[in-house]
CSV table of C-alpha atoms and ligand atoms in Angstrom, one decimal:
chain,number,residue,atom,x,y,z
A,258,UNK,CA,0.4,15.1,-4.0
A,259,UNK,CA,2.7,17.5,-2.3
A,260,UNK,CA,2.7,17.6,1.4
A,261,UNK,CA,4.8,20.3,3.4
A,262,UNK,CA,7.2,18.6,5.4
A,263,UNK,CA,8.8,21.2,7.8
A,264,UNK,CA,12.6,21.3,7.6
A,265,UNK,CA,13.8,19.4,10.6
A,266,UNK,CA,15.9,21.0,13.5
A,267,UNK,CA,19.8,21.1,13.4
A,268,UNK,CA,19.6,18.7,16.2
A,269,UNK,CA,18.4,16.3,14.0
A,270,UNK,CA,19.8,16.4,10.7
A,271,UNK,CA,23.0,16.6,12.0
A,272,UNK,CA,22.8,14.3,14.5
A,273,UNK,CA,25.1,10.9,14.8
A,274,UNK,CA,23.4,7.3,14.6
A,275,UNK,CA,24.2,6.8,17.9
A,276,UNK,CA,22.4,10.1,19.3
A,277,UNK,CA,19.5,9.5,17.6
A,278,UNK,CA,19.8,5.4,18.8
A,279,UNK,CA,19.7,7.3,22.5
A,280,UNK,CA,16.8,9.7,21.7
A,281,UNK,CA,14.5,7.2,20.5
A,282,UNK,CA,15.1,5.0,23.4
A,283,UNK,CA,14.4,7.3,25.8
A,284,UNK,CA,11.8,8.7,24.3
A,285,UNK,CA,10.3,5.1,23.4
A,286,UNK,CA,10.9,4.6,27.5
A,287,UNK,CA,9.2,8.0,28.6
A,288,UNK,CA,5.7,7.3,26.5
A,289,UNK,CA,6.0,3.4,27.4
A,290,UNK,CA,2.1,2.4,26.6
A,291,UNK,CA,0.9,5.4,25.4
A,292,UNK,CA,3.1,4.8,22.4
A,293,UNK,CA,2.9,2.8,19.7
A,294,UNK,CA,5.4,2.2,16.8
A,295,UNK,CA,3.9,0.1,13.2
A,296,UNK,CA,6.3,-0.1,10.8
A,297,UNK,CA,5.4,-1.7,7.2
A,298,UNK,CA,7.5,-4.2,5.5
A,299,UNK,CA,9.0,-1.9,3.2
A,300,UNK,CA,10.0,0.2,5.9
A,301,UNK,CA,14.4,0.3,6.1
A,302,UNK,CA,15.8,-1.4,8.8
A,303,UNK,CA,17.2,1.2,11.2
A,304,UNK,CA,13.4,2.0,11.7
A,305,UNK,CA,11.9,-1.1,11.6
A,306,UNK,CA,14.0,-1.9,14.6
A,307,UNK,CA,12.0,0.3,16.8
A,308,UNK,CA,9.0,-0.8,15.2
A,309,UNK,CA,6.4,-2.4,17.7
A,310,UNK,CA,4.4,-4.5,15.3
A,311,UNK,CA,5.1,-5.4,11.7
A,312,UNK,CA,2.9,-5.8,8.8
A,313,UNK,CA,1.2,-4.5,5.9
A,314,UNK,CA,-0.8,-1.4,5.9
A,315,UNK,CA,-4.2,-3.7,6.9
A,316,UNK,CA,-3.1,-5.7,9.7
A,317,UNK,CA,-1.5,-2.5,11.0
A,318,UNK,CA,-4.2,-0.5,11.1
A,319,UNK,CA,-6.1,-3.2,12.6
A,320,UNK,CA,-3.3,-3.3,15.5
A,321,UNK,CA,-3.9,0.3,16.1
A,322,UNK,CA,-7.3,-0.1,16.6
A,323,UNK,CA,-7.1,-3.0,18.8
A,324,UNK,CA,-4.7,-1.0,21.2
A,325,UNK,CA,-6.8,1.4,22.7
A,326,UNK,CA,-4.3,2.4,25.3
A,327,UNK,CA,-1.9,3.3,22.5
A,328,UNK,CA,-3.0,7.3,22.4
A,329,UNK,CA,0.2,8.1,20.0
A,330,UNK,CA,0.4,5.6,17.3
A,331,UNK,CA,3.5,6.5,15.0
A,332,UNK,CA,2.9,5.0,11.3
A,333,UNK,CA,5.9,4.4,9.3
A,334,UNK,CA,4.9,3.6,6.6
A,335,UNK,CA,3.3,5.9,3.6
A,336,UNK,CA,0.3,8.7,4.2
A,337,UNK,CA,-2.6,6.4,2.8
A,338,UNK,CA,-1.9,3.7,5.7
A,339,UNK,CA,-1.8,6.5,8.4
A,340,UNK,CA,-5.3,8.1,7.0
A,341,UNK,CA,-6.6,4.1,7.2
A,342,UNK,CA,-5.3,3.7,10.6
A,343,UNK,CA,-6.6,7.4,11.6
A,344,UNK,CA,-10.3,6.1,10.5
A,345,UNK,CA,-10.0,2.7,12.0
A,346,UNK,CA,-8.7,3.9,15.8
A,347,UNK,CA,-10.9,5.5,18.0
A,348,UNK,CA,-11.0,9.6,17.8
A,349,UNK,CA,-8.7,9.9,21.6
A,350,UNK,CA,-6.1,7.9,19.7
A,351,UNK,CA,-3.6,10.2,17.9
A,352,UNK,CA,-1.6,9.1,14.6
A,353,UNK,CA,1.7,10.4,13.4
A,354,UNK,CA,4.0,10.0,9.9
A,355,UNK,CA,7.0,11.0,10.7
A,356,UNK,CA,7.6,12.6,7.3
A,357,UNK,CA,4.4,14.1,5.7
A,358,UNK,CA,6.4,13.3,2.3
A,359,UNK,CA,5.9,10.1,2.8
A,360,UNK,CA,2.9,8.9,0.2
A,361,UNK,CA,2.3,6.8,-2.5
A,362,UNK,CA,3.0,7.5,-6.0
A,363,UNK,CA,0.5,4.8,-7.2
A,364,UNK,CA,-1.8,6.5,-4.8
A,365,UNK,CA,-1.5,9.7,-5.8
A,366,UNK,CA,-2.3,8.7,-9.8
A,367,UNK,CA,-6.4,8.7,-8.8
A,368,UNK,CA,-8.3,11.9,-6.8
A,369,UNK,CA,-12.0,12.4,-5.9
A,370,UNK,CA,-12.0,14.3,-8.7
A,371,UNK,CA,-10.7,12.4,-11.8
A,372,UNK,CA,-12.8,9.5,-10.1
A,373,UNK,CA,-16.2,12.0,-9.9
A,374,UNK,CA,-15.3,13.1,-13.2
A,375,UNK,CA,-15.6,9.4,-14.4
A,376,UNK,CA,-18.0,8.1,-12.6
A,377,UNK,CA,-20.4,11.3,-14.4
A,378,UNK,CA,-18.7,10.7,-17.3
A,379,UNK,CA,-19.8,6.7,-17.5
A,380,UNK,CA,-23.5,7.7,-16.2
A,381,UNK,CA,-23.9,9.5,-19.8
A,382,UNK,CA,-23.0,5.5,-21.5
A,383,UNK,CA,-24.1,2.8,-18.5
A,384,UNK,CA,-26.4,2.5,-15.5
A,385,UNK,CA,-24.3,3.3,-12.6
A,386,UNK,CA,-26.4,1.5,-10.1
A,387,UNK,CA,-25.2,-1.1,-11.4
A,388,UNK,CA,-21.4,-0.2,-11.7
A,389,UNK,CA,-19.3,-1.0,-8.5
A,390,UNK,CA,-16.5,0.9,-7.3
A,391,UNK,CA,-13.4,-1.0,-5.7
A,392,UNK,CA,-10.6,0.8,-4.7
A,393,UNK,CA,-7.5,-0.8,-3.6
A,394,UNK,CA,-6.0,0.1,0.3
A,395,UNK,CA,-3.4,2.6,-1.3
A,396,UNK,CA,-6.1,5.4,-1.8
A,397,UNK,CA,-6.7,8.4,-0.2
A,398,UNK,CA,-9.6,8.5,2.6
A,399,UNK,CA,-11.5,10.8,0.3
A,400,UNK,CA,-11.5,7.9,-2.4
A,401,UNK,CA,-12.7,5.3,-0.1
A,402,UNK,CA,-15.1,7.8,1.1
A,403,UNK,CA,-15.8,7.7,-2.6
A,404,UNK,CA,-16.3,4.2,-2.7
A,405,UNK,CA,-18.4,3.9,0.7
A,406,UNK,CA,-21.0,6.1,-0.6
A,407,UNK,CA,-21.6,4.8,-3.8
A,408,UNK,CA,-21.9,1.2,-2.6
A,409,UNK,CA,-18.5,-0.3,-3.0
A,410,UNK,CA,-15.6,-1.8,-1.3
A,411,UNK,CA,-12.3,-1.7,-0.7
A,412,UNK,CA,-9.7,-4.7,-1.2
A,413,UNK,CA,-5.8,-5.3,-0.4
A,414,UNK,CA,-3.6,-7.4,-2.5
A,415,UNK,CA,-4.9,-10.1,-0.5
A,416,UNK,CA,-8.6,-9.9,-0.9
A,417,UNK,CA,-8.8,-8.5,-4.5
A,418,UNK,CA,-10.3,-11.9,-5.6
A,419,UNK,CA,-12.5,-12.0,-2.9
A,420,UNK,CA,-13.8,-8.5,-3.4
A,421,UNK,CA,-14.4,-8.2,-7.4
A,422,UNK,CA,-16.2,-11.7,-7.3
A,423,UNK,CA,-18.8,-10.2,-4.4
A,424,UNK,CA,-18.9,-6.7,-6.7
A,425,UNK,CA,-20.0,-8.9,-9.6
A,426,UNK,CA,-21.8,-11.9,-8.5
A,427,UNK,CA,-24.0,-9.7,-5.8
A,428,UNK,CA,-23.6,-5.9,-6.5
A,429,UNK,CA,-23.8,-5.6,-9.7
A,430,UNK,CA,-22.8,-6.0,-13.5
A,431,UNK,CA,-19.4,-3.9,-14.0
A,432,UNK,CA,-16.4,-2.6,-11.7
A,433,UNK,CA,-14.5,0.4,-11.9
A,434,UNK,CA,-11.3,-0.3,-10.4
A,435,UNK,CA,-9.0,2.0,-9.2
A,436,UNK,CA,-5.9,3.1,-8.8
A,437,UNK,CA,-3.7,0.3,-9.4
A,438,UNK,CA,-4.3,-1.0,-13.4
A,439,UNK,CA,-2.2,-4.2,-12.6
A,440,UNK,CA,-3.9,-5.6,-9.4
A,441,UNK,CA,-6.7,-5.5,-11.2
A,442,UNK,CA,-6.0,-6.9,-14.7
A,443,UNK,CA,-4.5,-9.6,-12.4
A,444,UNK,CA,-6.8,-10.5,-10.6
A,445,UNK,CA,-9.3,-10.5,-13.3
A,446,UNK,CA,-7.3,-12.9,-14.9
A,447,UNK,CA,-7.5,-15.0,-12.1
A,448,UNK,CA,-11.0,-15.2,-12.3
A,449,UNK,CA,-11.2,-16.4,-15.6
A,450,UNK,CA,-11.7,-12.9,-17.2
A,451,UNK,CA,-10.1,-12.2,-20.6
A,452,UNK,CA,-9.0,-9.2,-22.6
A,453,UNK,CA,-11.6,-9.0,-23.7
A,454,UNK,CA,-13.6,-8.2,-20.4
A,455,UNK,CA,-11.6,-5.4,-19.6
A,456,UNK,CA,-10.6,-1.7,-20.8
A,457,UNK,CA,-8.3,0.6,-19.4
A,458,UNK,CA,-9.6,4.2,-18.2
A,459,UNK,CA,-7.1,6.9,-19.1
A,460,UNK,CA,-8.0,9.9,-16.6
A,461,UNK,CA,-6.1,12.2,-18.8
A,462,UNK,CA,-8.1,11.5,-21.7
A,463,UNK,CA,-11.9,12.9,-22.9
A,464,UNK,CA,-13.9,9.9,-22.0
A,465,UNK,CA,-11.1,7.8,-20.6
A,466,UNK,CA,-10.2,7.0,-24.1
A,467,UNK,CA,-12.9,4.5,-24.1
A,468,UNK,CA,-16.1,4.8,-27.0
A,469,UNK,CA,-19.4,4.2,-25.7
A,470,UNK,CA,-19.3,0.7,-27.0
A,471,UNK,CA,-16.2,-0.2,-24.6
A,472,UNK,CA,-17.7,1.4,-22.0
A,473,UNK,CA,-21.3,-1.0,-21.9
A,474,UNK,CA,-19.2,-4.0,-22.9
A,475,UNK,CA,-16.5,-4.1,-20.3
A,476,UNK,CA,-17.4,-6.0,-17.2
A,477,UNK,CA,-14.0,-4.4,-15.7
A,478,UNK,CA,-13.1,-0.5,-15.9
A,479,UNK,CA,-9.4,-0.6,-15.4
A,480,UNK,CA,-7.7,3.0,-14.1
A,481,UNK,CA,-4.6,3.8,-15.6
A,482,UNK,CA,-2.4,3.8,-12.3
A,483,UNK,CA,0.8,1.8,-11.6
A,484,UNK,CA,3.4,1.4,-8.6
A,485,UNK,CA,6.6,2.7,-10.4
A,486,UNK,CA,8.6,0.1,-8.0
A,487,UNK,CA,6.2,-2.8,-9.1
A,488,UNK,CA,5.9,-2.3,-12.6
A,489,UNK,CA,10.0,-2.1,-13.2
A,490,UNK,CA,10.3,-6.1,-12.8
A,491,UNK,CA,10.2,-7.2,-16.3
A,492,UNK,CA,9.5,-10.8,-18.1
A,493,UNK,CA,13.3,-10.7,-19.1
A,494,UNK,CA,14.1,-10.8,-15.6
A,495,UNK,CA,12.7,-14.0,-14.9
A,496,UNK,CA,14.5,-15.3,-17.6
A,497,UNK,CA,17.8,-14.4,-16.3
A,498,UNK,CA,16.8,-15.8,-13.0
A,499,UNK,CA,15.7,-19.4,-14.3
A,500,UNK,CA,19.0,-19.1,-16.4
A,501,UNK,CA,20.8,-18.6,-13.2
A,502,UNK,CA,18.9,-20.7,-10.5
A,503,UNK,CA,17.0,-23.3,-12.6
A,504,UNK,CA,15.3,-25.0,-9.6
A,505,UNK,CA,14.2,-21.5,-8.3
A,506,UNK,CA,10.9,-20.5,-7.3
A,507,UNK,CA,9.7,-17.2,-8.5
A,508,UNK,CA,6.9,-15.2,-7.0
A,509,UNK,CA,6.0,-11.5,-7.1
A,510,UNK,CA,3.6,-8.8,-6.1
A,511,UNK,CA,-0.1,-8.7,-8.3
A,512,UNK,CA,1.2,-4.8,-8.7
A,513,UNK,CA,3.4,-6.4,-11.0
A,514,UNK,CA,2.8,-6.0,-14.9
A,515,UNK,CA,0.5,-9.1,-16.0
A,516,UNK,CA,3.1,-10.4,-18.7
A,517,UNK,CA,5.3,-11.3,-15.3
A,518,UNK,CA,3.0,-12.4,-13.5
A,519,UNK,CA,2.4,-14.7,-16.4
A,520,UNK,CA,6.0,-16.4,-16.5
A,521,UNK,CA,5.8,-16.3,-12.2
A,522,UNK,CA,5.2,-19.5,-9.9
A,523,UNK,CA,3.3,-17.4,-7.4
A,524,UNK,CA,1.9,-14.1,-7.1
A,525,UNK,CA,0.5,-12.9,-3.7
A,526,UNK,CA,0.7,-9.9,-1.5
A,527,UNK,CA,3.5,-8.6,0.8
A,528,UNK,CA,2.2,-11.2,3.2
A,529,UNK,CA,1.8,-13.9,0.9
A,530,UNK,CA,5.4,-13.5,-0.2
A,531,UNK,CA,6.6,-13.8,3.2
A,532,UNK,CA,4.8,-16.8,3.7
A,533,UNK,CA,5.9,-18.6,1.1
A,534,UNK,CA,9.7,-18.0,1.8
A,535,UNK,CA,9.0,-19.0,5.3
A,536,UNK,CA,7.5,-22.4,4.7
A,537,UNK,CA,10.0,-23.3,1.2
A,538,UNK,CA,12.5,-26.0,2.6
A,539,UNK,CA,16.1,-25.0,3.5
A,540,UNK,CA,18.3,-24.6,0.5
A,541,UNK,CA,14.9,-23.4,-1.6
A,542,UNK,CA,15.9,-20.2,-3.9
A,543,UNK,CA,13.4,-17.9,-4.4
A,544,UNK,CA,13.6,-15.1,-6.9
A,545,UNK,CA,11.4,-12.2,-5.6
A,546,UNK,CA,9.5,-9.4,-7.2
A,547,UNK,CA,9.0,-6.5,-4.8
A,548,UNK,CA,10.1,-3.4,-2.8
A,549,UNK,CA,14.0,-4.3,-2.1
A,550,UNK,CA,13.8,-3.9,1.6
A,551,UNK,CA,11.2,-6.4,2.0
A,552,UNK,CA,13.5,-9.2,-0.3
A,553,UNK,CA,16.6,-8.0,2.1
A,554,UNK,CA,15.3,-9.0,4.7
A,555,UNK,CA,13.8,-12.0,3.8
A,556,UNK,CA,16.9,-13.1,2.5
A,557,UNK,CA,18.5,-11.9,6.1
A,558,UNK,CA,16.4,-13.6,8.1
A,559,UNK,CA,16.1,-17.0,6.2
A,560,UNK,CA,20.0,-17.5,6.2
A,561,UNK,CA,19.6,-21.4,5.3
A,562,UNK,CA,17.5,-20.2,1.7
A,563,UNK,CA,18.8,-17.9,-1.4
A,564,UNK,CA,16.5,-14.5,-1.8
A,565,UNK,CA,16.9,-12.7,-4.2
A,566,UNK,CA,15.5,-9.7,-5.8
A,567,UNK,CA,14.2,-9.8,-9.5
A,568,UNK,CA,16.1,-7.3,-10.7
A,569,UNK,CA,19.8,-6.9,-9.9
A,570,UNK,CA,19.1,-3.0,-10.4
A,571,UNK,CA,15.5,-2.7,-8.3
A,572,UNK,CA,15.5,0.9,-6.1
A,573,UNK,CA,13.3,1.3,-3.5
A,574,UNK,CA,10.1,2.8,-2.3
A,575,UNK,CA,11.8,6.5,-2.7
A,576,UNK,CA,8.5,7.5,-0.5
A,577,UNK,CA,8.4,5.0,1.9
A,578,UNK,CA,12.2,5.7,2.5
A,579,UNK,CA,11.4,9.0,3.4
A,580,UNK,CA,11.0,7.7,6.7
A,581,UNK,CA,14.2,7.7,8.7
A,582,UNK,CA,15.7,7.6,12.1
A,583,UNK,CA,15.9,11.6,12.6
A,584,UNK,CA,11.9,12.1,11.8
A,585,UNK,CA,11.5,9.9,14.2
A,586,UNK,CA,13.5,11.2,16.5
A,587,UNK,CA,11.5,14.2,15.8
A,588,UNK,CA,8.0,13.2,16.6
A,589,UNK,CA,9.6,11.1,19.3
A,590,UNK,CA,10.6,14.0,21.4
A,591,UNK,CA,7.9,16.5,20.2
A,592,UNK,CA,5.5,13.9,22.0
A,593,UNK,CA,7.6,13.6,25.4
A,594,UNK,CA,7.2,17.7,25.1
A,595,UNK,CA,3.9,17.4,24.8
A,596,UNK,CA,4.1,18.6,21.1
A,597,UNK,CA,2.0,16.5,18.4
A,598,UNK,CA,4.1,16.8,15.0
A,599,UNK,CA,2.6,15.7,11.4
A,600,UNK,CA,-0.5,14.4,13.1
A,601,UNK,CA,-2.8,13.2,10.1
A,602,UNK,CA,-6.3,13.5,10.5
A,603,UNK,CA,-9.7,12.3,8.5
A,604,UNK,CA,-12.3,14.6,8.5
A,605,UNK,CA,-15.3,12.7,10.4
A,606,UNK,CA,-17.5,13.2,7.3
A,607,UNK,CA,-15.0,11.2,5.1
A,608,UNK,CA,-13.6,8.8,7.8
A,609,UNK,CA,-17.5,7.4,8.4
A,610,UNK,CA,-17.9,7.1,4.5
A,611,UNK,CA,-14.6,5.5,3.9
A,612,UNK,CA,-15.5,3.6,7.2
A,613,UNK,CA,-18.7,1.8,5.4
A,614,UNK,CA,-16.0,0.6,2.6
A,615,UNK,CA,-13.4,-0.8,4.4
A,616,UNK,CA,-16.0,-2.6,6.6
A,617,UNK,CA,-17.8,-3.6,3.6
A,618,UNK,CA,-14.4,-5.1,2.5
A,619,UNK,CA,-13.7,-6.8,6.2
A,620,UNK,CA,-17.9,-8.2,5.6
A,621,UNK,CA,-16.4,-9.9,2.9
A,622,UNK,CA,-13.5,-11.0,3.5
B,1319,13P,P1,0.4,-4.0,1.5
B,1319,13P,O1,-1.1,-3.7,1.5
B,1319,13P,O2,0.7,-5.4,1.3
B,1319,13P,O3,0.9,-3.4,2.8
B,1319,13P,O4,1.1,-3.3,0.3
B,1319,13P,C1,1.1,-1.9,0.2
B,1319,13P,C2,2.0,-1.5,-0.9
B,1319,13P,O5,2.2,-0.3,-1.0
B,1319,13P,C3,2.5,-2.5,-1.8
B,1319,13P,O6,3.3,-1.8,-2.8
B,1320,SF4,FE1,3.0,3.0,-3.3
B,1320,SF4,FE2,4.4,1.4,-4.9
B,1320,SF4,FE3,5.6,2.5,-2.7
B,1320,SF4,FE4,3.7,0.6,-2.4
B,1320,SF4,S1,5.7,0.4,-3.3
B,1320,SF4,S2,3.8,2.5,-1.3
B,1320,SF4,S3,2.3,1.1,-4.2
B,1320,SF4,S4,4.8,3.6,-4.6
């Protein structure tokens, strides 16, 4: 989705590193408690040094909420984590992305409605009531709203598993998953599901591409969504990293194709994957399949262990590098003039819906 990002001042853009290393102080100094800085674990360096918490887009949000006295809360990070944190903080707190450009690709590949359009679409073959709707964390608030109303949850990469077993042990017979294809294949998998369980939901065909048949038969409705930066690690990469490091430990993102997830040690989420290079023993090697800043840094701050990303060639999160020291800058000063740029707001309607699902999720979990 497009979002108009207003060209940035002169001051700014042409601004040195250290002039924009002296706004940011002060400006961090003026708002003192008022402020509060999350930055995500893709997030580059130069602004995860201001950051005030780290984390992935759930334990953020759930930061934000917890610090009430925090009335600017800055989000760096993508626009799906700032809508969760907007619906999770109380209505006096204010949230900010620095770069409204900043969203999610994988995201952006399911709206309300392609999902409606679905959802109506698979009434005409099954009974919905009994069809559950998960939606993983990188959705828009209107999708979870989605999800809220129609009686099902959301998950993270952490608490997929937990998540699809309540949908279909206690809520009902069949999940339409949504947007990511790959966490849920995955995690399907994990719970014994085969192939044969699960079809894939093209929103750009009539029907999703599926016959009636495929419809009624598939426990798991799959949408056809990926994370472009996930889905690049490839089985053959694996193979060159066992070639080169053959006591290496390999683990990778579940938004990771299944066919690597498949010749993987571990699979986890961002915070899983930090985990396990924390506790592996010094001298471990760990091959690592997921955004490059995240594996840089790892491999930084572990100086004793080899970290290394997947694939020699991976680029990053183009969206979540939109964020940079002169946005932040930006909002950083607009709020010491009392000026609120890129705040992002739910509508209450949505936010309460898409409040019911990630509680529902958090119930859980
Ligand atoms: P987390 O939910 O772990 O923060 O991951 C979000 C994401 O975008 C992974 O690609
Ligand atoms: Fe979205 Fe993929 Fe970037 Fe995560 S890494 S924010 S899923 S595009």
């Amino acid at each position: 989705m497009v979002r108009l990002q207003e060209a940035l001042p002169e001051r700014y853009t042409k601004a040195s590193p250290e002039e924009l290393e002296n706004w940011i102080d002060a400006a961090k100094q003026r708002l003192g408690r008022r402020l509060l800085i999350l930055g995500h674990h893709y997030q580059r360096d130069e602004v995860m040094r201001w950051a005030d918490a780290r984390g992935d887009s759930l334990r953020l949000s759930s930061i934000a909420a917890k610090r009430k006295d925090a009335k600017y809360v800055i989000f760096c990070g993508v626009h799906f984590m700032a809508e969760a944190a907007d619906i999770l903080t109380s209505d006096d707190q204010q949230v900010v992305l620095p770069d409204l450009n900043a969203g999610c690709s994988m995201a952006d590949m399911a709206d309300l409605d392609d999902v409606e359009e679905a959802w109506n679409g698979l009434a005409q073959a099954i009974d919905v009531d009994r069809l559950v709707p998960i939606t993983y964390i990188n959705s828009s608030a209107a999708l979870k709203a989605f999800v809220g109303r129609n009686g099902g949850s959301v998950c993270t990469s952490s608490n997929a598993r937990a998540v699809l077993t309540w949908a279909l042990e206690t809520a009902g017979n069949q999940v339409l998953f949504f947007p990511d294809q790959h966490l849920g294949r995955n995690t399907a998998y994990q719970l014994g599901f085969s192939e044969r369980d699960m079809s894939l939901w093209d929103p750009r065909k009539s029907d999703g591409g599926l016959s009636e048949v495929e419809m009624k038969e598939s426990t798991i409705l799959l949408w056809k969504g990926h994370c472009s930066v996930h889905q690049r690690f490839r089985p053959e990469h694996v193979a060159q990293f066992r070639a080169t490091y053959p006591n290496g430990i390999v683990v990778v993102h579940p938004e990771c194709s299944h066919e690597l997830v498949e010749v993987a040690d571990e699979a986890g989420s961002t915070d899983f994957i930090i985990r396990m290079v924390d506790q592996a023993p010094p001298g471990a090697v760990l091959g690592v399949g997921t955004e490059i800043h995240l594996v840089k840094r790892l491999a930084d701050e572990h100086p004793d262990k080899t970290v290394v990303s997947l694939d020699p060639l991976v680029c990053p999160c183009s969206t979540m590098y939109r964020i940079d020291e002169p946005h932040l800058a930006w909002v950083l000063e607009g709020l010491v003039s009392g000026e609120v740029h890129n705040r992002i707001t739910v509508p209450a309607d949505t936010a309460a819906e898409a409040r019911v699902a990630l509680e529902r999720m958090l119930e859980i979990v």
